[in-house]
Amino acid sequence: MSGLVTGDAVVLGLQPARLPSRALALVIDLVVVGAAYLFISIGLAVATASLDEAAVMAVSIATFLLVLVGAPIAVETLSHGRSLGKLACGLRVVRDDGGPIRFRHALVRGAVGMVEILMTFGIIACIASLVSARGRRIGDVFAGTLVVRERVPAARGAMGVPLPPPWLVGRFAQLDLSRVPDDLWLAIRQYLTRMRQLDRAVSWSMAQRLAEDLAARTGAPVPERVPPAAYLAAVVNERQARDARRAFRAGGAAGPGGPAAGAETAGAPVAGPGTALAAGTGVGGGTGPAGVAAGWAAPGSAAGAQTGSTTPVVAGTTGTAGTAASAGAAGAKVSDDEGPTAAAATGFAPPA
């Protein structure tokens, strides 16, 4: 992976293209451009047969520059770094900061490429690409560009929205989330998914700003001694829980023999995708190879917690391997040692 860092202190996960894929893309581009140059040259030779030798030479030089140099520059500029060969190989030219290239970048790449690719048959470009740590040729160095892979397989076990701390699950069940716009939800989710990639100071300031905006929309202040990032994760979890309850009621009412619409416990949060809930709610959820069983003790509570036999059991399938939930009359005892372990898994620590 490339270690590029944007102005927002985000480490870009760009994967530089290596020499074999770049060579294949170049061969495809040269075949297409060479075929076009050949047909145009034949047509111009027929059209300029009556001209003198100097005029024919001038037309030939202009055709060479326009087709073999100007055409690739225009294509890269208009397509933002995707030529036909790069498009076929899943490559793209970007700036050093990960942004799309412009005309000046394509112009420098094309001008230097005429020397290191066309005039030396690609020998200089191959040597430079092999020596460079990111596979850049001389044209990329002068233009400040990088050829990256666009079609990258998704990483296994990629983290989504992190789980909220166990001591915050269900705490915001009474919040009014109807006035929170979708743009703010999207901004919060994007922050939570990449907050571990941000600089610590930048991450804290962004979390505070988003928490203040969310509190202004809900009409309830951010609780004291609650980190803003943990507050955002808990509110997002509450929204997912409400969506899950709404979908569960709709599915139960539509399906024959399904559970009643009010089967869940009033005020008890139901696990959304990738969410684990505290003991005493009667609902457990988790995502992963085998699911995560519910059962955390909130700070300051007794070491053991019991769930009554009348507490309903909700079982569903969410995430990769499904969500399992169970509550028994005998109850489930949670040791104090599980608290730090569970908090560490979420990335948040309970207040001191």
Coordinates of C-alpha atoms in Angstrom, one line a residue:
M1 CA 0.0 0.0 0.0
S2 CA 1.1 3.6 -0.6
G3 CA 1.8 5.8 2.3
L4 CA 0.2 8.9 0.8
V5 CA -1.4 11.4 3.3
T6 CA -4.0 13.9 2.3
G7 CA -4.6 17.4 3.8
D8 CA -7.2 15.8 6.1
A9 CA -4.5 13.6 7.7
V10 CA -6.0 10.5 6.0
V11 CA -3.6 7.8 4.9
L12 CA -4.7 6.8 1.4
G13 CA -4.9 3.1 0.7
L14 CA -3.7 3.4 -2.9
Q15 CA -2.0 0.4 -4.5
P16 CA 0.7 1.5 -7.0
A17 CA 0.7 -0.4 -10.3
R18 CA 3.7 -2.4 -11.0
L19 CA 5.7 -2.8 -14.2
P20 CA 3.9 -5.9 -15.7
S21 CA 0.5 -4.3 -15.6
R22 CA 1.8 -0.9 -16.8
A23 CA 3.7 -2.6 -19.6
L24 CA 0.5 -4.4 -20.7
A25 CA -1.5 -1.2 -20.6
L26 CA 1.2 0.6 -22.6
V27 CA 1.3 -2.1 -25.3
I28 CA -2.5 -1.9 -25.7
D29 CA -2.2 1.9 -26.0
L30 CA 0.6 1.7 -28.5
V31 CA -1.2 -0.8 -30.7
V32 CA -4.3 1.4 -30.8
V33 CA -2.3 4.6 -31.4
G34 CA 0.0 3.0 -33.9
A35 CA -2.9 1.6 -35.9
A36 CA -4.5 5.1 -36.0
Y37 CA -1.2 6.7 -37.0
L38 CA -0.8 4.2 -39.8
F39 CA -4.2 4.8 -41.3
I40 CA -3.8 8.5 -41.0
S41 CA -0.4 8.5 -42.5
I42 CA -1.6 6.4 -45.5
G43 CA -4.5 8.9 -46.1
L44 CA -2.2 11.9 -45.8
A45 CA 0.4 10.3 -48.1
V46 CA -2.3 10.0 -50.8
A47 CA -3.7 13.5 -50.1
T48 CA -0.2 15.2 -50.2
A49 CA 1.2 13.3 -53.2
S50 CA 1.3 16.5 -55.3
L51 CA 3.2 18.5 -52.7
D52 CA 6.9 19.0 -52.6
E53 CA 9.2 17.1 -50.2
A54 CA 9.4 19.8 -47.6
A55 CA 5.6 20.1 -47.3
V56 CA 5.3 16.3 -47.0
M57 CA 7.9 16.3 -44.2
A58 CA 6.2 19.0 -42.3
V59 CA 2.8 17.2 -42.6
S60 CA 4.5 13.9 -41.4
I61 CA 6.1 15.6 -38.3
A62 CA 2.8 17.3 -37.4
T63 CA 0.9 14.0 -37.8
F64 CA 3.5 12.2 -35.6
L65 CA 3.2 14.9 -32.8
L66 CA -0.6 15.1 -33.0
V67 CA -1.3 11.4 -33.1
L68 CA 1.5 9.8 -31.0
V69 CA 1.9 12.6 -28.5
G70 CA -1.1 14.9 -28.5
A71 CA -3.8 12.2 -28.7
P72 CA -2.6 10.3 -25.5
I73 CA -2.4 13.7 -23.7
A74 CA -5.9 14.6 -24.7
V75 CA -7.3 11.2 -23.7
E76 CA -5.7 11.2 -20.3
T77 CA -6.9 14.7 -19.7
L78 CA -10.5 14.1 -20.7
S79 CA -10.7 10.7 -19.0
H80 CA -8.9 11.9 -15.8
G81 CA -6.0 9.4 -16.2
R82 CA -7.7 6.5 -17.9
S83 CA -6.4 5.6 -21.3
L84 CA -7.8 2.6 -23.2
G85 CA -5.0 0.3 -22.0
K86 CA -5.2 1.5 -18.4
L87 CA -9.0 1.1 -18.5
A88 CA -8.6 -2.5 -19.7
C89 CA -6.0 -3.3 -17.1
G90 CA -7.8 -1.5 -14.2
L91 CA -5.2 1.3 -13.8
R92 CA -5.5 5.0 -13.5
V93 CA -3.1 8.0 -13.3
V94 CA -3.6 10.2 -10.2
R95 CA -1.8 13.0 -8.5
D96 CA 0.6 12.3 -5.6
D97 CA -2.2 13.3 -3.2
G98 CA -4.6 10.9 -4.8
G99 CA -6.6 13.5 -6.8
P100 CA -7.5 13.4 -10.5
I101 CA -4.9 14.7 -12.9
R102 CA -5.3 17.8 -15.1
F103 CA -4.0 19.0 -18.4
R104 CA -0.6 20.1 -17.1
H105 CA 0.0 16.6 -15.5
A106 CA -0.9 14.8 -18.8
L107 CA 1.2 17.3 -20.8
V108 CA 4.4 16.7 -18.7
R109 CA 3.8 12.9 -18.8
G110 CA 3.3 12.9 -22.6
A111 CA 6.3 15.2 -23.3
V112 CA 8.7 13.1 -21.2
G113 CA 7.1 9.9 -22.4
M114 CA 8.0 10.8 -26.0
V115 CA 11.7 10.5 -25.0
E116 CA 11.7 7.7 -22.4
I117 CA 9.2 5.5 -24.3
L118 CA 9.0 6.3 -28.0
M119 CA 12.6 7.3 -28.7
T120 CA 14.3 4.7 -26.4
F121 CA 11.7 1.9 -27.0
G122 CA 10.6 2.1 -23.3
I123 CA 14.0 1.0 -21.9
I124 CA 14.4 4.2 -19.8
A125 CA 10.8 3.9 -18.6
C126 CA 11.3 0.2 -17.6
I127 CA 14.5 0.9 -15.7
A128 CA 13.0 3.9 -13.8
S129 CA 9.9 1.9 -12.9
L130 CA 12.0 -1.0 -11.6
V131 CA 14.1 1.4 -9.5
S132 CA 11.2 3.4 -8.1
A133 CA 9.6 2.2 -4.9
R134 CA 6.2 3.0 -6.3
G135 CA 6.8 2.0 -9.9
R136 CA 7.0 5.5 -11.2
R137 CA 8.7 6.4 -14.5
I138 CA 10.5 9.7 -15.1
G139 CA 7.4 11.3 -16.5
D140 CA 5.5 10.5 -13.3
V141 CA 8.3 12.1 -11.2
F142 CA 8.3 15.3 -13.1
A143 CA 4.5 15.5 -13.4
G144 CA 3.9 14.6 -9.7
T145 CA 1.7 11.7 -10.6
L146 CA 1.3 8.0 -9.8
V147 CA -0.3 5.1 -11.6
V148 CA -2.5 3.1 -9.2
R149 CA -4.7 0.0 -9.4
E150 CA -8.4 0.8 -9.4
R151 CA -9.7 -2.8 -9.3
V152 CA -8.4 -3.9 -5.9
P153 CA -10.1 -6.8 -4.2
A154 CA -11.8 -5.9 -0.9
A155 CA -9.8 -6.6 2.1
R156 CA -11.0 -9.4 4.3
G157 CA -12.2 -8.4 7.7
A158 CA -12.5 -4.7 6.8
M159 CA -13.8 -2.7 9.7
G160 CA -17.1 -0.8 9.3
V161 CA -18.8 1.4 11.9
P162 CA -17.2 0.4 15.2
L163 CA -19.2 -1.0 18.1
P164 CA -20.2 1.4 20.8
P165 CA -19.0 0.9 24.4
P166 CA -21.1 -1.7 26.3
W167 CA -21.9 1.0 28.9
L168 CA -23.5 3.2 26.3
V169 CA -25.7 0.6 24.5
G170 CA -29.4 1.5 25.0
R171 CA -28.6 4.7 26.8
F172 CA -30.0 6.9 24.0
A173 CA -33.2 4.9 23.4
Q174 CA -35.3 8.0 24.2
L175 CA -33.5 10.3 21.8
D176 CA -35.6 11.9 19.0
L177 CA -33.7 11.2 15.8
S178 CA -36.3 12.3 13.4
R179 CA -34.8 15.7 12.9
V180 CA -31.3 14.4 12.0
P181 CA -30.7 14.9 8.3
D182 CA -29.3 12.1 6.1
D183 CA -26.2 14.3 5.3
L184 CA -25.2 14.4 9.0
W185 CA -25.8 10.6 9.3
L186 CA -23.5 10.1 6.3
A187 CA -20.8 12.4 7.7
I188 CA -20.9 10.6 11.1
R189 CA -20.7 7.1 9.5
Q190 CA -17.8 8.2 7.3
Y191 CA -15.9 9.6 10.3
L192 CA -16.5 6.5 12.4
T193 CA -15.2 4.2 9.7
R194 CA -12.0 6.1 9.2
M195 CA -11.4 7.7 12.6
R196 CA -8.5 5.3 13.3
Q197 CA -6.7 6.6 10.2
L198 CA -6.9 10.2 11.3
D199 CA -4.4 12.2 13.3
R200 CA -5.4 12.1 17.0
A201 CA -6.0 15.9 17.3
V202 CA -7.9 16.0 14.0
S203 CA -10.0 13.0 15.0
W204 CA -10.9 14.6 18.3
S205 CA -11.9 18.0 16.8
M206 CA -14.0 16.3 14.1
A207 CA -15.8 14.1 16.7
Q208 CA -16.5 17.2 18.8
R209 CA -17.9 19.1 15.9
L210 CA -20.1 16.2 14.7
A211 CA -21.3 15.5 18.3
E212 CA -22.3 19.1 18.7
D213 CA -24.2 19.1 15.5
L214 CA -26.0 15.8 16.4
A215 CA -26.9 17.1 19.9
A216 CA -28.3 20.3 18.4
R217 CA -30.5 18.2 16.1
T218 CA -31.7 15.8 18.8
G219 CA -32.3 18.5 21.4
A220 CA -30.3 16.6 24.1
P221 CA -26.8 17.6 25.1
V222 CA -23.8 15.2 24.9
P223 CA -23.5 13.4 28.3
E224 CA -20.6 14.5 30.5
R225 CA -17.6 12.2 30.7
V226 CA -18.6 10.5 27.4
P227 CA -16.0 10.8 24.6
P228 CA -17.6 12.4 21.5
A229 CA -16.6 9.5 19.3
A230 CA -18.2 7.0 21.7
Y231 CA -21.3 9.2 21.8
L232 CA -21.5 9.2 18.0
A233 CA -21.1 5.4 17.8
A234 CA -23.8 4.8 20.4
V235 CA -26.3 7.1 18.6
V236 CA -25.6 5.4 15.3
N237 CA -26.1 2.0 17.0
E238 CA -29.4 3.2 18.4
R239 CA -30.5 4.3 14.9
Q240 CA -29.5 0.9 13.5
A241 CA -31.4 -0.8 16.4
R242 CA -34.6 1.1 15.6
D243 CA -34.3 0.3 11.9
A244 CA -33.8 -3.4 12.8
R245 CA -36.9 -3.3 15.1
R246 CA -38.9 -1.6 12.4
A247 CA -37.9 -4.2 9.8
F248 CA -38.5 -7.0 12.2
R249 CA -42.1 -5.8 12.9
A250 CA -42.8 -5.5 9.2
G251 CA -41.5 -9.0 8.5
G252 CA -43.3 -10.5 11.4
A253 CA -46.6 -8.9 10.4
A254 CA -46.3 -9.9 6.8
G255 CA -45.1 -13.5 7.3
P256 CA -47.5 -16.2 8.4
G257 CA -47.0 -17.4 12.0
G258 CA -44.4 -14.7 12.6
P259 CA -44.0 -13.0 16.0
A260 CA -46.3 -10.2 17.0
A261 CA -45.4 -6.6 16.2
G262 CA -44.8 -5.7 19.8
A263 CA -42.8 -8.8 20.7
E264 CA -39.7 -6.9 21.7
T265 CA -39.2 -5.4 25.1
A266 CA -40.2 -1.8 25.3
G267 CA -37.2 0.5 25.3
A268 CA -34.7 -2.4 24.9
P269 CA -32.4 -1.9 22.0
V270 CA -32.2 -4.6 19.4
A271 CA -28.8 -5.3 17.8
G272 CA -28.2 -3.9 14.4
P273 CA -25.5 -5.0 12.0
G274 CA -22.3 -5.6 13.9
T275 CA -23.7 -4.6 17.3
A276 CA -23.5 -6.4 20.7
L277 CA -25.8 -5.4 23.5
A278 CA -25.6 -5.3 27.2
A279 CA -27.0 -8.0 29.5
G280 CA -30.5 -7.6 30.7
T281 CA -32.1 -6.7 27.4
G282 CA -32.8 -10.2 26.3
V283 CA -31.3 -9.6 22.9
G284 CA -27.8 -10.4 21.8
G285 CA -26.1 -9.7 18.5
G286 CA -22.9 -9.9 16.8
T287 CA -21.2 -10.4 13.6
G288 CA -18.2 -12.5 12.8
P289 CA -17.4 -16.1 12.2
A290 CA -19.6 -17.4 15.0
G291 CA -21.4 -14.4 16.3
V292 CA -20.8 -12.6 19.6
A293 CA -22.9 -13.4 22.6
A294 CA -24.3 -10.5 24.6
G295 CA -23.3 -10.1 28.2
W296 CA -21.5 -7.0 29.5
A297 CA -21.8 -5.4 32.9
A298 CA -22.2 -1.6 32.9
P299 CA -19.7 0.3 35.1
G300 CA -20.7 0.3 38.7
S301 CA -23.3 -2.5 38.4
A302 CA -23.2 -5.8 40.1
A303 CA -20.9 -8.5 38.7
G304 CA -23.8 -10.7 37.7
A305 CA -27.0 -9.9 35.7
Q306 CA -30.1 -12.0 35.3
T307 CA -32.7 -12.0 32.6
G308 CA -36.2 -13.0 33.4
S309 CA -37.9 -15.9 31.8
T310 CA -40.5 -13.6 30.3
T311 CA -37.9 -11.7 28.3
P312 CA -38.4 -12.4 24.7
V313 CA -35.7 -14.0 22.5
V314 CA -35.0 -12.4 19.2
A315 CA -33.0 -14.3 16.6
G316 CA -32.0 -12.9 13.2
T317 CA -29.3 -13.0 10.7
T318 CA -27.2 -9.9 10.1
G319 CA -23.6 -9.4 9.0
T320 CA -21.4 -12.1 7.7
A321 CA -22.2 -15.1 9.8
G322 CA -25.5 -14.0 11.4
T323 CA -26.6 -12.8 14.8
A324 CA -27.5 -15.2 17.6
A325 CA -29.6 -14.1 20.7
S326 CA -30.7 -16.1 23.7
A327 CA -32.0 -15.4 27.2
G328 CA -32.7 -18.0 29.8
A329 CA -34.6 -18.0 33.1
A330 CA -31.4 -19.0 34.9
G331 CA -29.7 -15.8 33.8
A332 CA -26.2 -15.1 32.7
K333 CA -23.4 -14.2 35.0
V334 CA -20.8 -11.7 33.8
S335 CA -17.5 -11.4 35.5
D336 CA -15.8 -8.0 36.1
D337 CA -12.9 -9.2 34.0
E338 CA -14.9 -9.1 30.8
G339 CA -15.4 -5.3 31.0
P340 CA -11.9 -4.2 29.8
T341 CA -11.9 -7.0 27.2
A342 CA -15.2 -6.0 25.7
A343 CA -14.3 -2.3 25.8
A344 CA -11.0 -3.0 24.0
A345 CA -12.9 -4.7 21.2
T346 CA -15.0 -1.6 20.6
G347 CA -12.1 0.8 20.7
F348 CA -13.7 2.9 23.5
A349 CA -13.0 2.8 27.2
P350 CA -15.5 3.4 30.0
P351 CA -15.2 6.7 31.9
A352 CA -12.8 6.8 34.7

